[in-house]
mmCIF file of C-alpha atoms and ligand atoms in Angstrom:
data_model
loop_
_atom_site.group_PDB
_atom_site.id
_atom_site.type_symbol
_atom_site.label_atom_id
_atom_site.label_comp_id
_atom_site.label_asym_id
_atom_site.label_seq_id
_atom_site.Cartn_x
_atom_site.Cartn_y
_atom_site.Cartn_z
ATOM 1 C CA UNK A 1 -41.395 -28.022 93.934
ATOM 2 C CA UNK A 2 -44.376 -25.732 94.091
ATOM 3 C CA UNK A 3 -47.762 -27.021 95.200
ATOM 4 C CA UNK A 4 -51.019 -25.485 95.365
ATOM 5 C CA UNK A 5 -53.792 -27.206 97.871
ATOM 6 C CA UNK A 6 -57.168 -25.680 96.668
ATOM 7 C CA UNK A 7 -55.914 -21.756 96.298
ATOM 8 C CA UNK A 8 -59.002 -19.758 95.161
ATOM 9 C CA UNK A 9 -58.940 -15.787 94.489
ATOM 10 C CA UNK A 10 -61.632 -13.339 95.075
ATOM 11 C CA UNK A 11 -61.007 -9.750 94.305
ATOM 12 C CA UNK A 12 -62.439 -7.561 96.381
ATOM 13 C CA UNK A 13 -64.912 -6.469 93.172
ATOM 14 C CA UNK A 14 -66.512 -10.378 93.798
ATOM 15 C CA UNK A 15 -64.491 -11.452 91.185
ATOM 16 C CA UNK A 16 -63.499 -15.017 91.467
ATOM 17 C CA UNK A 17 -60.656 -15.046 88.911
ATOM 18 C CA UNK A 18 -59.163 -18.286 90.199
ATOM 19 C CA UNK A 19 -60.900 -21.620 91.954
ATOM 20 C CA UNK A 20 -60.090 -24.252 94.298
ATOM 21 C CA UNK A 21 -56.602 -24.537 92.136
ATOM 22 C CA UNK A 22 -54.773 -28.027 93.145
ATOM 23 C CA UNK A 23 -51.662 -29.088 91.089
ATOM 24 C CA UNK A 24 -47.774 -29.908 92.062
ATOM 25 C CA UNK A 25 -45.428 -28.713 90.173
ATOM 26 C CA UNK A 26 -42.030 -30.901 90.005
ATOM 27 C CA UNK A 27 -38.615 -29.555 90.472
ATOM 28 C CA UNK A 28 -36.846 -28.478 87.366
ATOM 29 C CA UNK A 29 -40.555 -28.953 85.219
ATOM 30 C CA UNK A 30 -41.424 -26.664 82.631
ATOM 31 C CA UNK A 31 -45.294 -26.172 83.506
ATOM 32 C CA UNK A 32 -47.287 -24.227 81.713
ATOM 33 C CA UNK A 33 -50.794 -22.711 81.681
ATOM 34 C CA UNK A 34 -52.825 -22.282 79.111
ATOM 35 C CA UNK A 35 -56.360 -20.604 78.746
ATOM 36 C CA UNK A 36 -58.543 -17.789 77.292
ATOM 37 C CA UNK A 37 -57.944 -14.561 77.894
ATOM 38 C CA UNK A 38 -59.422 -13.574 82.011
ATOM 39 C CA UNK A 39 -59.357 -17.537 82.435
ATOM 40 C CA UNK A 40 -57.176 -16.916 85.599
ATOM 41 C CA UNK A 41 -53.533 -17.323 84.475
ATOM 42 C CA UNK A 42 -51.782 -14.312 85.303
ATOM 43 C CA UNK A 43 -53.627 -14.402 88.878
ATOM 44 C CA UNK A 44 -52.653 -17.868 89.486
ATOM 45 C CA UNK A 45 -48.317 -17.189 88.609
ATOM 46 C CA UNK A 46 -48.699 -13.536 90.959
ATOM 47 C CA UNK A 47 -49.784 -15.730 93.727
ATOM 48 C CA UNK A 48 -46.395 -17.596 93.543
ATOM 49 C CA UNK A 49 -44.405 -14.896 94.284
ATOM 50 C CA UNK A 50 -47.002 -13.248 96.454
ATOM 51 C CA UNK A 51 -47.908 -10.334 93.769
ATOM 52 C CA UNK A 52 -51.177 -11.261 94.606
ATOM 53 C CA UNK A 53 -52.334 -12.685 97.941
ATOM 54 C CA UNK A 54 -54.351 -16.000 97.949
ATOM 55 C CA UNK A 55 -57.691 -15.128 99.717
ATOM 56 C CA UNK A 56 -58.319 -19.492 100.304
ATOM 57 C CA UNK A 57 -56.087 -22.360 100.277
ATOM 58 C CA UNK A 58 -52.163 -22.670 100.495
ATOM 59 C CA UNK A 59 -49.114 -22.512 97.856
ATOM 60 C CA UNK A 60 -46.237 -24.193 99.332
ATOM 61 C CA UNK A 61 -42.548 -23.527 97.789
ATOM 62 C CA UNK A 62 -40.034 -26.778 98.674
ATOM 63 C CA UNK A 63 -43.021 -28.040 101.436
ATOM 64 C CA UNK A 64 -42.811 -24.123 103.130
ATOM 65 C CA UNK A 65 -45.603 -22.355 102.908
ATOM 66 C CA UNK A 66 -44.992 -18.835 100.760
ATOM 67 C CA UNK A 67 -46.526 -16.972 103.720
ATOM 68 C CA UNK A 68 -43.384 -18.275 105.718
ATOM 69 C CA UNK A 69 -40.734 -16.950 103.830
ATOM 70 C CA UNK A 70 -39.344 -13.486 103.917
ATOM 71 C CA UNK A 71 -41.151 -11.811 100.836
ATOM 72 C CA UNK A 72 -37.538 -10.790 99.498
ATOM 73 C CA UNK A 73 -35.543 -13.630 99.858
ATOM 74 C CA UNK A 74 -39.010 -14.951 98.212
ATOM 75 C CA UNK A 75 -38.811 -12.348 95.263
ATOM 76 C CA UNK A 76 -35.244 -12.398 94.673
ATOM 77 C CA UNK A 77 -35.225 -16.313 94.166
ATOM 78 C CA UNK A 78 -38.032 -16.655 92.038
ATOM 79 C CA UNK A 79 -37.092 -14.975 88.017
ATOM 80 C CA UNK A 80 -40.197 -13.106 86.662
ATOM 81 C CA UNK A 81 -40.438 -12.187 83.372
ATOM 82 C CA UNK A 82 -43.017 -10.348 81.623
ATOM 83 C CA UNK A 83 -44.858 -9.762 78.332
ATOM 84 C CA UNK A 84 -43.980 -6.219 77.731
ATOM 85 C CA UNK A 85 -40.236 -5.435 77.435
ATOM 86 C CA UNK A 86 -39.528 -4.174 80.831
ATOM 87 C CA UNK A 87 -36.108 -2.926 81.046
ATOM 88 C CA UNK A 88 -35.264 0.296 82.460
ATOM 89 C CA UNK A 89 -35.421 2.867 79.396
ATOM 90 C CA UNK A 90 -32.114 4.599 81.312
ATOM 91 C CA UNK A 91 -29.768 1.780 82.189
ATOM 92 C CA UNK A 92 -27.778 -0.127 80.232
ATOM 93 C CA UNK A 93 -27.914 -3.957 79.495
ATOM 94 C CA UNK A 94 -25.439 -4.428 81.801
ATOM 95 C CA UNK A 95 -27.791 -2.548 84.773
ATOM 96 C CA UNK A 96 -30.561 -4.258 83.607
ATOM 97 C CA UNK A 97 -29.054 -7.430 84.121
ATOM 98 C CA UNK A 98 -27.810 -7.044 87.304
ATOM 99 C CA UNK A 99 -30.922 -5.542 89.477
ATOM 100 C CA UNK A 100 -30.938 -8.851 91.677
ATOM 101 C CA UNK A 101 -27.240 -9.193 91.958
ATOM 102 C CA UNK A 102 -26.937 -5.574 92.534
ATOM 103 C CA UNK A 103 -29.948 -6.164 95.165
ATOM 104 C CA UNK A 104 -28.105 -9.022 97.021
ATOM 105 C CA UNK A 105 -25.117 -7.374 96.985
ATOM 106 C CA UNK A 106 -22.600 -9.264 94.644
ATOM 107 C CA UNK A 107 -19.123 -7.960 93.957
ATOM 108 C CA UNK A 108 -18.290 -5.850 91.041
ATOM 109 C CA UNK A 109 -16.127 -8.856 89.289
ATOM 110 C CA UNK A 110 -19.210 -11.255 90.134
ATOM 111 C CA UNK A 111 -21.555 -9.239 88.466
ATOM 112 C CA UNK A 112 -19.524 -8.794 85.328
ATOM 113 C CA UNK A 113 -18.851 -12.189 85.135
ATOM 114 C CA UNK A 114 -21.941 -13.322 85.438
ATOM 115 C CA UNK A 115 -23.309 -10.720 82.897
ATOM 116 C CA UNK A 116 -21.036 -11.757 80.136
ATOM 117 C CA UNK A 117 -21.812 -15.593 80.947
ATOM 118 C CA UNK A 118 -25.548 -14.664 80.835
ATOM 119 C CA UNK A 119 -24.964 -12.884 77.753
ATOM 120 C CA UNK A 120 -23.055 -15.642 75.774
ATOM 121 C CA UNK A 121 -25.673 -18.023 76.257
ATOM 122 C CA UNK A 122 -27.953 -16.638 74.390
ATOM 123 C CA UNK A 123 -25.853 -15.498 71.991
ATOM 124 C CA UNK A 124 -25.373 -11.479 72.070
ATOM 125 C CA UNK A 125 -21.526 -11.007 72.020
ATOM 126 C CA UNK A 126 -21.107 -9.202 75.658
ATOM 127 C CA UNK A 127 -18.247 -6.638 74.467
ATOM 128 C CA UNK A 128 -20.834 -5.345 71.775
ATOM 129 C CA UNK A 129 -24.041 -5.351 73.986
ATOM 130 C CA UNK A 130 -23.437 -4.566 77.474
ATOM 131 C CA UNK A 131 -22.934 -0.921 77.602
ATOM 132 C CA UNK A 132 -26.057 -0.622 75.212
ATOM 133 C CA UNK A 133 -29.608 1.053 75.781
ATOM 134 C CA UNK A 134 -32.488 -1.365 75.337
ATOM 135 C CA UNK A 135 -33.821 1.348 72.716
ATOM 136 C CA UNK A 136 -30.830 0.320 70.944
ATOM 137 C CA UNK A 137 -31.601 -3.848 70.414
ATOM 138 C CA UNK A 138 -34.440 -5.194 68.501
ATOM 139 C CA UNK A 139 -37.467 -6.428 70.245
ATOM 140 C CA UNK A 140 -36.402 -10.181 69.716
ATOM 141 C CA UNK A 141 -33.402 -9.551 71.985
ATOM 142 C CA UNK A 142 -34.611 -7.349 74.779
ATOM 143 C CA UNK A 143 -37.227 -9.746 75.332
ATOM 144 C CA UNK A 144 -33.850 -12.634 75.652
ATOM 145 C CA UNK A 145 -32.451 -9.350 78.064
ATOM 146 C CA UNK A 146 -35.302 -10.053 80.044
ATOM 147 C CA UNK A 147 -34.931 -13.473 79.973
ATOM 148 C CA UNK A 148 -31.620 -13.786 81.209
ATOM 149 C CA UNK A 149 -32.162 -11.020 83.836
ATOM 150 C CA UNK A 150 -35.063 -13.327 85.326
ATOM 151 C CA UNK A 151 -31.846 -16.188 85.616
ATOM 152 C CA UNK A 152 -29.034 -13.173 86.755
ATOM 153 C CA UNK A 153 -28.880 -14.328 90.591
ATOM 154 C CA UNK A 154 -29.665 -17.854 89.486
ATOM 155 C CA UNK A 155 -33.246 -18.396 91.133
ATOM 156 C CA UNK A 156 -34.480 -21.871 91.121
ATOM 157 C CA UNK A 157 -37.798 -20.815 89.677
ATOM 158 C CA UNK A 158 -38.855 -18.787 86.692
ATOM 159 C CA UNK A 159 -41.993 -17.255 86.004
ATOM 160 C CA UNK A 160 -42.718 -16.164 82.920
ATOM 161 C CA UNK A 161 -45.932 -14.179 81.676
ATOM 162 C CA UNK A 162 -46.663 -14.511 78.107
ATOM 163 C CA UNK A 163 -43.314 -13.424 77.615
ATOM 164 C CA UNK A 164 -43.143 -14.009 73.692
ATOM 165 C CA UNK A 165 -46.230 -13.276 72.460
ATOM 166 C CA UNK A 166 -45.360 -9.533 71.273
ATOM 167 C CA UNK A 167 -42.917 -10.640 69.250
ATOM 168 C CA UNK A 168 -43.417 -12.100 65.036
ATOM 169 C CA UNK A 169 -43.570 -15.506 64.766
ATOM 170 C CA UNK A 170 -40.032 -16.020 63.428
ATOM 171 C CA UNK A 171 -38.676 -14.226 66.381
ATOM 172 C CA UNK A 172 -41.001 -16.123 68.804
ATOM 173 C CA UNK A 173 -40.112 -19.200 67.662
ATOM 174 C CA UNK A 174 -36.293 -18.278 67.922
ATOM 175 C CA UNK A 175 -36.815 -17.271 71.671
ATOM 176 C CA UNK A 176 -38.782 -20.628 71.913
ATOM 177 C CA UNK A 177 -35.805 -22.573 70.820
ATOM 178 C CA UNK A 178 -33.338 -20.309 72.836
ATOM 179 C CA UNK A 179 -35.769 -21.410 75.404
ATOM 180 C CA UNK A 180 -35.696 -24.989 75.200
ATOM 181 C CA UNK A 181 -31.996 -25.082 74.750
ATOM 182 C CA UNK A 182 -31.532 -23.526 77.780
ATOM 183 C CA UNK A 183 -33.877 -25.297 79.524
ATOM 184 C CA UNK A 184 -32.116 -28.047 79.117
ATOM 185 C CA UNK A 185 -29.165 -26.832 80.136
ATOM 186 C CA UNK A 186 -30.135 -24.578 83.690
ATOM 187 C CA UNK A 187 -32.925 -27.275 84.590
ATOM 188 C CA UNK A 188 -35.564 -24.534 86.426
ATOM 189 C CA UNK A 189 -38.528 -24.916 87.582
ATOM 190 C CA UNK A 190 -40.213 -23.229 85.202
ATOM 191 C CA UNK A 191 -44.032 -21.998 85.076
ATOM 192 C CA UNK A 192 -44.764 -20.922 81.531
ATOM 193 C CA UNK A 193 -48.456 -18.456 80.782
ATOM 194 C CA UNK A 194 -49.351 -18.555 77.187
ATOM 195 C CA UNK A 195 -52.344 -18.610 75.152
ATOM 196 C CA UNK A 196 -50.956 -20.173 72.248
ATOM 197 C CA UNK A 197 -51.124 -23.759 71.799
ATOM 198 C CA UNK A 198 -48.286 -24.430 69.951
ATOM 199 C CA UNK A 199 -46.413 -22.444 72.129
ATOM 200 C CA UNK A 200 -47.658 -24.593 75.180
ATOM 201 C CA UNK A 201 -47.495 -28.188 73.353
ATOM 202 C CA UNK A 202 -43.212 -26.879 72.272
ATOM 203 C CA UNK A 203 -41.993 -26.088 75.285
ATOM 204 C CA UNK A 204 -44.314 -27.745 78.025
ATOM 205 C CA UNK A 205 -43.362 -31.153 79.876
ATOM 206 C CA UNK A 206 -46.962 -30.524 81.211
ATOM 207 C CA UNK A 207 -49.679 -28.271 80.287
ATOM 208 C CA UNK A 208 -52.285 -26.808 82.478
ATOM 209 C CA UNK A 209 -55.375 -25.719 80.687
ATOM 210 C CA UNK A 210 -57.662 -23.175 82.511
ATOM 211 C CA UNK A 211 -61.085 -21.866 81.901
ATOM 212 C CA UNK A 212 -62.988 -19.548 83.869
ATOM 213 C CA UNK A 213 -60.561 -19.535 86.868
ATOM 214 C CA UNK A 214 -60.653 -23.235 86.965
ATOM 215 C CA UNK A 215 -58.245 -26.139 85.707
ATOM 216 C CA UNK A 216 -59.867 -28.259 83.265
ATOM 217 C CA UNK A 217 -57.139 -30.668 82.232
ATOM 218 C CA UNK A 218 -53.677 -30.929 83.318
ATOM 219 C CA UNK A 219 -51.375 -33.706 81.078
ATOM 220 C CA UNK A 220 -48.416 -33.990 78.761
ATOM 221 C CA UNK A 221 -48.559 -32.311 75.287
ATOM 222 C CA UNK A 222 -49.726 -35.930 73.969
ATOM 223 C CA UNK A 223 -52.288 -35.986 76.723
ATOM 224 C CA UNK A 224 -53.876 -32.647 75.911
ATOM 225 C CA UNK A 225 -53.588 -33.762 71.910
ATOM 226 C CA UNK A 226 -54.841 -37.241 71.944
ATOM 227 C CA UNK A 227 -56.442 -37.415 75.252
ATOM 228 C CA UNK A 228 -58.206 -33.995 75.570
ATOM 229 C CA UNK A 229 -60.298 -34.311 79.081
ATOM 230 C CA UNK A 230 -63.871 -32.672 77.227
ATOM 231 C CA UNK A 231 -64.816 -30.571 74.714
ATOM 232 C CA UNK A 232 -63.710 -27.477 75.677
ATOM 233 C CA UNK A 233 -60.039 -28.932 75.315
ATOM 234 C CA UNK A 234 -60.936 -30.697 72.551
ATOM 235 C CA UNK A 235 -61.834 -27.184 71.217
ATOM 236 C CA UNK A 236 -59.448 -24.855 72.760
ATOM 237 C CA UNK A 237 -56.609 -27.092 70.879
ATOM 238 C CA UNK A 238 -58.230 -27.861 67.868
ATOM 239 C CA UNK A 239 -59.571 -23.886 66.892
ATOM 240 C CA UNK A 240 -55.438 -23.374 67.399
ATOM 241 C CA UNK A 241 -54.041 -25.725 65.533
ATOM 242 C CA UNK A 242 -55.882 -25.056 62.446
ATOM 243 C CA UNK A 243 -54.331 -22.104 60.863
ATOM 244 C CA UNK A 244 -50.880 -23.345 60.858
ATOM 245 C CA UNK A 245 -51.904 -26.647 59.515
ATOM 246 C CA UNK A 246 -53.644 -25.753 57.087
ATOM 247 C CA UNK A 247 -51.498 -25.519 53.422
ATOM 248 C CA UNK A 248 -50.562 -21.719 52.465
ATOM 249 C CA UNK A 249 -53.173 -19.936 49.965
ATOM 250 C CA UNK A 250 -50.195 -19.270 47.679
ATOM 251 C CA UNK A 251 -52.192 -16.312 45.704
ATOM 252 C CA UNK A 252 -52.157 -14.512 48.982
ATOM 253 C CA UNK A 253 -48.546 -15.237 50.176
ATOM 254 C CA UNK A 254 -46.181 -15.437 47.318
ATOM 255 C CA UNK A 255 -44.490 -12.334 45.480
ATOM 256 C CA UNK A 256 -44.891 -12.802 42.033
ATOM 257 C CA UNK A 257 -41.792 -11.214 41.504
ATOM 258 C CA UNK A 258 -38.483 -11.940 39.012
ATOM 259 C CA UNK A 259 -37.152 -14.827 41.184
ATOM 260 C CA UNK A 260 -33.522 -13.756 41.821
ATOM 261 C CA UNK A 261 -31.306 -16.690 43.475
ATOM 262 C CA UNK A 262 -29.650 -15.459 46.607
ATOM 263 C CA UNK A 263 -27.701 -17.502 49.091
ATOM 264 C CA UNK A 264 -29.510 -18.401 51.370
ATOM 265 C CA UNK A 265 -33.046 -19.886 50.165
ATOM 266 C CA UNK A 266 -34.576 -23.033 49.423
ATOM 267 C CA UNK A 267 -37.527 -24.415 47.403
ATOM 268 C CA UNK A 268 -40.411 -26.106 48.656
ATOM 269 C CA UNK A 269 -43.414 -27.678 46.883
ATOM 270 C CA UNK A 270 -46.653 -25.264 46.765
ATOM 271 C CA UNK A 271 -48.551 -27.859 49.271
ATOM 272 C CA UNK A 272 -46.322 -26.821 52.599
ATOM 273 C CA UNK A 273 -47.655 -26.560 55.609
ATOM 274 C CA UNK A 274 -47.588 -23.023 57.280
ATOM 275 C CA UNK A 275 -46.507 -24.372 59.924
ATOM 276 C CA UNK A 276 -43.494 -26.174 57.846
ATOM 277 C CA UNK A 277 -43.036 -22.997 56.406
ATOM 278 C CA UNK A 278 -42.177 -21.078 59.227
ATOM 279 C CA UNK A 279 -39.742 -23.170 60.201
ATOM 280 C CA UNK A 280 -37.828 -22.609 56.746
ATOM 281 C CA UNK A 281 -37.806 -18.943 57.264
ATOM 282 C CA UNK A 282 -35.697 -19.326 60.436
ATOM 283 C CA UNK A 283 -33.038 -20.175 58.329
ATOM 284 C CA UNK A 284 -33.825 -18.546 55.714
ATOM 285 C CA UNK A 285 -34.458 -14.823 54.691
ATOM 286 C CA UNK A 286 -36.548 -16.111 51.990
ATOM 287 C CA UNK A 287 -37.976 -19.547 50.473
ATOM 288 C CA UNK A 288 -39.090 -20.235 46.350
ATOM 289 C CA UNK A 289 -42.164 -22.113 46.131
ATOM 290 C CA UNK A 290 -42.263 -24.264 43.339
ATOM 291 C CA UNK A 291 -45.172 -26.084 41.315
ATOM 292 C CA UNK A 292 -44.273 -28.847 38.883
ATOM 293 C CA UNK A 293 -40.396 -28.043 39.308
ATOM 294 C CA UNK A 294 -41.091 -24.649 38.405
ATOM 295 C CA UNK A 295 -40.831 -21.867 40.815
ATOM 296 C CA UNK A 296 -43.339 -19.459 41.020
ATOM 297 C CA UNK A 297 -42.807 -17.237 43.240
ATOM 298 C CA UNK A 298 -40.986 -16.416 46.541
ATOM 299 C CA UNK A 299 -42.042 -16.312 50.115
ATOM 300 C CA UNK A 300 -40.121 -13.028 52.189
ATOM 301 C CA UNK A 301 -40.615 -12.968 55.806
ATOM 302 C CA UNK A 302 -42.113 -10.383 56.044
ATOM 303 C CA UNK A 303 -44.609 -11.299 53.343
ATOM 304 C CA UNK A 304 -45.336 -14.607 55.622
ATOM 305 C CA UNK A 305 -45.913 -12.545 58.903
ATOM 306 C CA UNK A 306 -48.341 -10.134 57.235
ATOM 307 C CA UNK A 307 -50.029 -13.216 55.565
ATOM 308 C CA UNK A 308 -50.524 -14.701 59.007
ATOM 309 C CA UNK A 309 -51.596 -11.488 60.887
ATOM 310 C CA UNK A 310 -54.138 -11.568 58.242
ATOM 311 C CA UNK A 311 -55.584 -15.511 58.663
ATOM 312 C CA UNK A 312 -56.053 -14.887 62.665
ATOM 313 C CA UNK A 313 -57.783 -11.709 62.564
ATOM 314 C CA UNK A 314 -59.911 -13.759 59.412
ATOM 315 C CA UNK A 315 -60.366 -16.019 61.529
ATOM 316 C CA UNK A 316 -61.341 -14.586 64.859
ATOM 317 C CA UNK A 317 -63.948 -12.457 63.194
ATOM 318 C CA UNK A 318 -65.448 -15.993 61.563
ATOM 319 C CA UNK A 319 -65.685 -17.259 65.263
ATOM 320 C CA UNK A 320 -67.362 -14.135 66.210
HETATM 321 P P1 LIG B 1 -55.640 -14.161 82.356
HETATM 322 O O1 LIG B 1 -54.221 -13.869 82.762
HETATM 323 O O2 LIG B 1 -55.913 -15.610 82.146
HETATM 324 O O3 LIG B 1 -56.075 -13.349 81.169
HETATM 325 P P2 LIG B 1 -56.307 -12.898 84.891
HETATM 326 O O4 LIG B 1 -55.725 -13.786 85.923
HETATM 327 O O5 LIG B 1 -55.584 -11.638 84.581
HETATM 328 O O6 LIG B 1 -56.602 -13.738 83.575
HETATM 329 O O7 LIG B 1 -57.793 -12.505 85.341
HETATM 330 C C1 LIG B 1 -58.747 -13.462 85.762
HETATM 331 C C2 LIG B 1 -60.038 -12.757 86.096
HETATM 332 O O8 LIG B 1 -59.859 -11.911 87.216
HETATM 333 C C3 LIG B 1 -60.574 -11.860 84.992
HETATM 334 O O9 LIG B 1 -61.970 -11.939 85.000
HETATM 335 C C4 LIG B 1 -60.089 -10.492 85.390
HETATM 336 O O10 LIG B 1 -60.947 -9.508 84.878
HETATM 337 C C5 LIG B 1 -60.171 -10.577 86.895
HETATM 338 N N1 LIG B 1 -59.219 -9.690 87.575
HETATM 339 C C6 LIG B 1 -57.881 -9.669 87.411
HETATM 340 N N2 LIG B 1 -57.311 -8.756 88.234
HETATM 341 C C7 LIG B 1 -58.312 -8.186 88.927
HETATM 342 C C8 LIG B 1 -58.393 -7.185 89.949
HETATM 343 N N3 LIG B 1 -57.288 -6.585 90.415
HETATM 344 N N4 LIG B 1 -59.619 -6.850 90.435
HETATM 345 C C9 LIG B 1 -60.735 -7.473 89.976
HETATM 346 N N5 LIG B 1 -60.726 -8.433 89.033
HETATM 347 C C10 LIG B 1 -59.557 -8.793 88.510
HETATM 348 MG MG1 LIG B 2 -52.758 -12.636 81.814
#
């Protein structure tokens, strides 16, 4: 359990980048926080793990205040992963994975074990990836690296800092179901940054939503959706949710191309969701769209992620 009793942050620049923060956490809860870009996020998960000390208030860890415990035995028991891939360039997956273990001195045959475990689970066969460089794995699986290097000496808390949002959408929402799945597996206490909504209302049992260093509603995903606190939430989820409801511009997306059947592809009316669509392309390296039982043309993956880079930037210069 991790519980904050009015934590505020002032940087020595004046800044007040977080505000009289109160929330409790629950044990094995995946919490995240949501918010604009500077709305405080990334300051409020360093002061967990002391990163960044609180200038006002208290965070207590299991009803012990953080200031109590040895920073180390702090560190090494709370995972932290980040946004940018960072594995050491040098050592191999197997290194990489075992910093804590390594730190809290684990034997050899405990460490490999525990590597190869950690590997399995999220599917990366251990004989072919553990002696590898991370240069040598897509982005998609050094960010699940990361992950499971976070778990290695089995914390009981994870933080994790936008940790997907580098990646394409089909990868993303890969490491979002690895995510889930193992979620419900491990049962951590989990404290999730993103500013993506769909992200947040996928994974979150609760959702924090922060603006200008302060919380401005804290609920379940059906809260925030159906019971949005104001307008800024109201907002916030709304301007989100949009582009992936709305039906694909099928001029823009499709390859009018010579539709060649391959194994692996399915059809689906012209009227599908974006949102519906990505989905398909997880299993799928591409999908027919058809119009009156004809098809008329094919949606690649990469096709879809261009077509979607394209609607947000749209989009964020109409909001402009
Ligand atoms: P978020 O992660 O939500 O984007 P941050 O927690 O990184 O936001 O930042 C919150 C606010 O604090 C921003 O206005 C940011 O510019 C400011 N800030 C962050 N770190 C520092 C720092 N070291 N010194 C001064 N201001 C900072
Ligand atoms: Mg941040």
């Amino acid at each position: 359990m991790i519980q904050f009793n009015n934590v505020s942050k002032q940087f020595p620049d004046g800044t007040y980048a977080v505000k009289s923060f109160d929330a409790v956490i629950k044990k094995g809860e995946f919490f995240v926080i949501i918010g604009p870009s500077g709305s405080g996020k990334t300051t409020t998960l360093k002061m967990i793990n002391r990163l960044i000390e609180l200038s006002d208030g208290t965070i207590s860890i299991n009803d012990q205040k953080i200031s109590e415990y040895d920073i180390h035995e702090l560190r090494w028991n709370i995972g932290y992963v980040l946004q940018q891939i960072a594995l050491f360039p040098n050592m191999n997956i197997e290194e990489n994975i075992a910093v804590v273990p390594e730190l809290k001195k684990w034997s050899r045959d405990k460490i490999k074990q525990r590597v190869d475990e950690l590997l399995e689970m999220v599917g990366l066969e251990p004989e072919t990836y553990r002696e590898r460089k991370p240069h040598e794995l897509s982005g998609g699986q050094q960010q699940r690296i990361g992950v499971i290097r976070a778990l290695a000496a089995d914390p009981e808390m994870i933080l994790m800092d936008e940790p997907f949002s580098a990646l394409d959408p089909i990868t993303k929402e890969k490491l979002q179901d690895d995510m889930l799945d193992l979620q419900r597996r491990i049962k951590k206490t989990i404290v999730f940054v993103t500013h993506d909504i769909q992200e947040a209302l996928k994974l979150g049992d609760r959702i924090c939503i922060m603006n200008n260093g302060e919380i401005v509603q804290i609920g379940t995903p059906d809260d925030i959706l159906h019971r949005p606190a104001n307008d800024f939430v109201k907002e916030f989820v709304g301007a989100q949710e949009g582009i992936m409801n709305e039906k694909m511009n099928l001029e823009d997306i499709i390859q009018q191309t010579e539709c060649v059947q391959v194994n692996s592809s399915e059809t689906v009316p012209v009227s599908t969701s974006l949102h519906d669509i990505l989905h398909k392309l997880k299993q799928h390296d591409q999908i027919f769209a058809e119009r009156d039982g004809e098809i008329i043309g094919v949606i690649t993956r990469q096709g879809f992620i261009q077509y979607l880079a394209n609607r947000v930037q749209k989009r964020g210069r109409e909001n402009e």
